[in-house]
Each structure stands twice: as C-alpha cells, then as structure tokens.
Amino acid sequence: MDATAPDTPPATLLPCPQCDLVLSVSDPAPGEWVRCPRCGHPLARHTVHDQTSPALAVTALILLTLSLIFPYIRFEKNGVGEQMGLLDAATELAAFHHPALAVVVFATIVVMPACFLAALLWVHASLRHTRKPDAAPLPGTAALVRALPRWQPWMMADVFAIAALVSLIKIAGMAEVVLKPGFWAFTGFALALLITVQRLHPLALWARLAGPPLAPPGARAGRTALAQGLVGCEQCGQLQPLAGPRHCQRCGARLHRRQPASLQRTWALLVAATLCCFPAHLYPIMVTTSLGHTQPATIVSGVLQFIQHGDWPIALIIFAASVLVPFGKIMALAWLCLAARRDRALDMAAQMRLYRITEWVGRWSMIDVFVVAIVVALVRLGNLLSIAPGPGGVAFAAVVVLTMLAAFSFDPRLIWDRQNADPDPATQRDDDDLDTLPRHS
Ligand SMILES: [Zn+2]
Ligand SMILES: [Zn+2]
C-alpha cells in the first residue's frame, strides 16, 4: 500500500461501518451530520477543537466524587430511620451473597464512567501536548481512543438515575423519603456524563491524532470496501488492502473483513440469554419483610403491584424494560441472524432500524436490577420493614449483559453482503447517486 506517498492527495474516503459502502466525506458545516445514504448510519459531524468536553469530564468527575461522599437517600418509618450512600447500592448486594450483582452495579455506575472520563482527559491532554513541535502523543493515547467507544454502552449512570426515581415511587407509600445531597450530585453527574458521551466523536479524535484517513490508490466511493479488495478499520475508518497487514497502519487496531464468527457468537449468546430468562422470571427478584410477614416478588408480580397502586406509568416502564425489551431483543436478533443468511434481500431500512433499536435499547433493561440494588440498600429496618434481593435478579442481569453482548457481536454488514448479490435491480442503488451525501441538521 502506498497511501502515505507524498504526492497522494489527502482523500476523505470512509467506509460505512454498518453497510461497508465507501463514501466520499467532506467536513460538514456546523450543526450538520453526514449520514450514509444507503443505511442511514451517522458517519461524521462538524467538530470544533474546543475545551468543552474536558471541562464537562472534570465536572462529571467532581460530581461523582461528591455523590460518593455524601448520603444518597434517607428513609424513615415510625421514627426509625436509615440512609444509604451510593456505594451501599453495591455493598448491600454483596452482603446478601450476591457479589456478581454487586460487581455489575458498581462497575456500570462508578468504575466504567470514572475510567472513561479519566481516559478522555488523558486523550485531550495528549492532543494539547502534540501541539508542540515534534511532540509525540502521551503514552497509551491510541489504546485509550480505541477503548472509549467500547466502554460507552457499559456506563449506566443515566439508567441508574431513572431507577432511583422508580425506587422512590415504589417506597414512597411505605415510609417518608428524603433526598440527600448525594442524590443531586449523582443526577448532575449522570447528566454531565450523558452530554460528554454525546460529544465523543472517535473519527475526529483520530483525525487530530493521526491526520486525515488516507485511502489506497484506486479506491473509489459508491462500492463496498470488500468489493474493491479493501477493508475499513472499524476504529479510525482508514481503508486498507485486504491482503495487507493484519493491524491498521493508522491506529493499530486489528482489522477484520467482517467480525469473526459473528453469527455463531450471536446465536450462542442468544441461547444463553434465553436460558437465563427462565430463572430471571420464575425466581423472585426481591423479598419484602413487613412486620415479620415475608412476601417474595418476581419481575411480573412487581409490575402487577405498581398497577394495583395505580402507578400505571411506572408499571409500563418496568414492563417495557424488563419484559418487552429483553424478549423483543432476543427475537429481533434471532430474526436478523436468519435474515443475514438469506440470499433474497428483505426490507433493508427496516432491518437496520431494528438492529439500531436493539443495540441502543438493551442497557435500559438494567432499570429493574438497579431498583433492587437501591431498595435493598435503603429499606433495612429489620422485621419492621426490610427488602432483600432474590435469585431472579442475578439471572435477569445475566439476560441483560448477554443480550447486549449478542447485539455487539452481530455484524450488520452481513445483511448488506447478501443484498450486493441480489440480482433484482429494484434493490440496487445507482453507484453515482452515492458519491453525493445528504446532510442532515
Ligand atoms: Zn451505511
Ligand atoms: Zn485504524
């Protein structure tokens, strides 16, 4: 490959990571997104080299620290009170012999976000450092930029914040609940983290770290990378010959023609998730003790309790997040796996929509797991009133994690590979149409 020859003009050819079509992309105007005309995937947006992202990351880290120091919620009944800190949401689960659940909760709301924000600050410090003449990026920068998008879906501070609201409604009828400073600090942290994540654009980070992506001579827009004997780096977008090195010459990521054993891994994870659905729904997710009387509650009976109390919106949220989404996700991914093996193309837009919804919605199923973590840590008044986690919670967290892994294992380009072989001209797009990209505000 001769992509770095000095007489090669800096090409802005990028492969779409979701349908493999090579596109000619120029820097969009402020407020605009460039989307793939074939599958609608957002490829590039206007980026400003501002300091907002590092400032937001510092704010989020300070708010996270405050939410760990100050108490989160106080709970009072008949003059007896108990308050919980954010860490209690994990440590109480561990105390009830659910260490795996405790690790999942602690990792997704504290460890992953803290690592993500620290990594982002390191990357921005490295970008500042490279402004000096002949200065190399700080050590580990490339590995961190590769890791940032992978960590993103596993940070669930926003899901935990919504779960806290659901928990408040659940226990408000039992006793008096007081929101403490840690609650407001964590809500602010979840918001700052959400905005920081929205602003993350790995392709722009690579452009600043390694210059614009250079395509091999002969590469052209309007055909898939695979059809041109090329492979697109999934991390930085650089096109490289299929027969070339196994690692990206620009960012060092491992190159894959398609995700290895994508369909087999997706099927295996879906089968495991389906098996976990049985204990998740058959065993109680929490056990309430009130005045010595013990009452176990499964996910579905928890939804029915909300309906009995007239809390229809919360019942709908929990039903959607805990029942509809996991089952819908398993069925949608199974259908996509079957569709990827079909020679005749189906409705491509519908399939891509289904894939993106499946990929986006999965983490919201963690709401019920977080509700259990919060109420178990908060309602600890012994025989008067206490709530313990049930074995269903661990199985349900496993369903959520396995379906998320299944969605990430599925390579959407496999659906499009079949369409390329489709002889029906009605499903083929004119190559020349694809050289010009629509822009969306
Ligand atoms: Zn595309
Ligand atoms: Zn790369």
Coordinates of C-alpha atoms in Angstrom, one line a residue, residues 17-167:
P17 CA -19.1 0.7 9.5
Q18 CA -22.7 -0.6 9.2
C19 CA -23.0 -1.4 5.5
D20 CA -19.4 -1.3 4.2
L21 CA -20.2 1.2 1.4
V22 CA -17.2 3.5 0.7
L23 CA -18.2 7.2 0.8
S24 CA -16.6 10.4 -0.1
V25 CA -16.9 12.6 3.0
S26 CA -16.0 16.3 3.4
D27 CA -16.1 18.2 6.8
P28 CA -19.8 19.0 7.4
A29 CA -20.9 22.6 8.3
P30 CA -21.6 23.4 12.0
G31 CA -24.7 21.6 13.3
E32 CA -24.7 19.1 10.4
W33 CA -24.3 15.4 10.3
V34 CA -23.2 13.4 7.3
R35 CA -25.2 10.1 7.1
C36 CA -24.6 7.1 4.9
P37 CA -27.2 7.3 2.1
R38 CA -27.6 3.6 2.0
C39 CA -28.1 2.6 5.6
G40 CA -28.6 6.0 7.3
H41 CA -25.6 5.5 9.8
P42 CA -24.3 8.8 11.1
L43 CA -20.7 9.0 9.8
A44 CA -19.3 12.4 10.5
R45 CA -20.2 15.7 12.1
H46 CA -18.8 19.1 12.4
T47 CA -16.3 19.2 15.2
V48 CA -14.7 22.2 16.9
H49 CA -11.4 21.8 18.8
D50 CA -12.9 23.3 22.0
Q51 CA -12.3 22.7 25.6
T52 CA -16.0 21.9 26.5
S53 CA -15.5 18.1 26.6
P54 CA -12.6 18.1 29.1
A55 CA -14.4 20.7 31.2
L56 CA -17.5 18.5 31.2
A57 CA -15.4 15.5 32.1
V58 CA -13.8 17.3 35.1
T59 CA -17.3 18.5 36.2
A60 CA -18.7 14.9 36.0
L61 CA -15.7 13.5 38.0
I62 CA -16.2 16.1 40.7
L63 CA -19.9 15.4 40.9
L64 CA -19.2 11.6 41.0
T65 CA -16.8 12.1 43.9
L66 CA -19.4 14.3 45.8
S67 CA -22.1 11.7 45.2
L68 CA -19.8 9.0 46.7
I69 CA -19.0 11.2 49.8
F70 CA -22.5 12.5 50.7
P71 CA -25.5 10.3 51.6
Y72 CA -27.9 9.5 48.7
I73 CA -31.4 9.0 50.1
R74 CA -32.8 8.8 53.7
F75 CA -35.8 6.6 54.6
E76 CA -37.9 7.0 57.8
K77 CA -40.8 4.9 59.3
N78 CA -42.3 5.2 62.7
G79 CA -39.4 7.3 64.0
V80 CA -36.8 4.7 62.8
G81 CA -34.6 6.0 60.0
E82 CA -31.9 4.6 57.7
Q83 CA -30.0 6.3 55.0
M84 CA -28.0 4.9 52.1
G85 CA -24.9 6.2 50.2
L86 CA -24.3 5.4 46.6
L87 CA -21.8 2.7 47.5
D88 CA -24.4 0.9 49.7
A89 CA -26.2 0.0 46.5
A90 CA -23.4 -2.4 45.7
T91 CA -22.1 -3.3 49.1
E92 CA -25.5 -4.4 50.4
L93 CA -26.0 -6.7 47.5
A94 CA -22.6 -8.2 48.3
A95 CA -23.7 -8.6 52.0
F96 CA -26.7 -10.6 50.8
H97 CA -24.4 -13.0 49.0
H98 CA -24.9 -11.5 45.5
P99 CA -21.3 -10.5 44.8
A100 CA -21.7 -10.8 40.9
L101 CA -24.7 -8.4 41.0
A102 CA -22.7 -6.0 43.3
V103 CA -19.8 -6.0 40.8
V104 CA -22.1 -5.3 37.9
V105 CA -23.8 -2.4 39.7
F106 CA -20.5 -0.9 41.0
A107 CA -18.8 -1.3 37.6
T108 CA -21.5 0.2 35.5
I109 CA -22.3 3.3 37.7
V110 CA -18.9 4.1 39.1
V111 CA -15.9 2.3 37.7
M112 CA -16.6 2.4 34.0
P113 CA -17.7 6.1 34.0
A114 CA -14.7 7.1 36.1
C115 CA -12.3 5.2 33.8
F116 CA -14.0 6.7 30.7
L117 CA -13.8 10.3 32.0
A118 CA -10.1 9.9 33.1
A119 CA -9.2 8.3 29.8
L120 CA -11.0 11.2 27.9
L121 CA -9.0 13.8 29.9
W122 CA -5.7 11.9 29.2
V123 CA -6.5 11.9 25.5
H124 CA -7.3 15.6 25.5
A125 CA -4.1 16.3 27.5
S126 CA -2.2 14.3 24.8
L127 CA -3.9 16.3 22.0
R128 CA -2.7 19.5 23.7
H129 CA 0.8 18.1 24.1
T130 CA 1.1 17.2 20.4
R131 CA 0.5 20.9 19.5
K132 CA 4.2 21.4 20.5
P133 CA 6.6 21.0 17.6
D134 CA 7.9 17.4 17.2
A135 CA 6.0 16.2 20.3
A136 CA 4.6 12.7 20.2
P137 CA 1.3 11.7 21.8
L138 CA 1.4 10.8 25.5
P139 CA 1.9 7.0 26.2
G140 CA -1.3 4.9 25.9
T141 CA -3.2 7.5 23.9
A142 CA -4.0 5.3 20.9
A143 CA -5.2 2.4 23.2
L144 CA -7.4 4.7 25.1
V145 CA -9.0 6.3 22.0
R146 CA -9.7 2.7 20.8
A147 CA -11.2 1.8 24.2
L148 CA -13.5 4.8 24.6
P149 CA -16.3 3.8 22.2
R150 CA -16.2 0.2 23.6
W151 CA -16.8 1.4 27.2
Q152 CA -19.6 3.7 26.2
P153 CA -22.6 1.3 26.3
W154 CA -21.5 -0.1 29.7
M155 CA -21.8 3.2 31.5
M156 CA -25.2 3.3 33.0
A157 CA -25.4 6.3 35.3
D158 CA -28.4 7.6 33.4
V159 CA -30.2 4.3 33.8
F160 CA -29.4 4.3 37.5
A161 CA -30.8 7.9 37.8
I162 CA -34.1 6.8 36.3
A163 CA -34.1 3.6 38.5
A164 CA -33.7 5.9 41.6
L165 CA -36.9 7.7 40.6
V166 CA -38.7 4.4 40.1
S167 CA -37.5 3.3 43.6

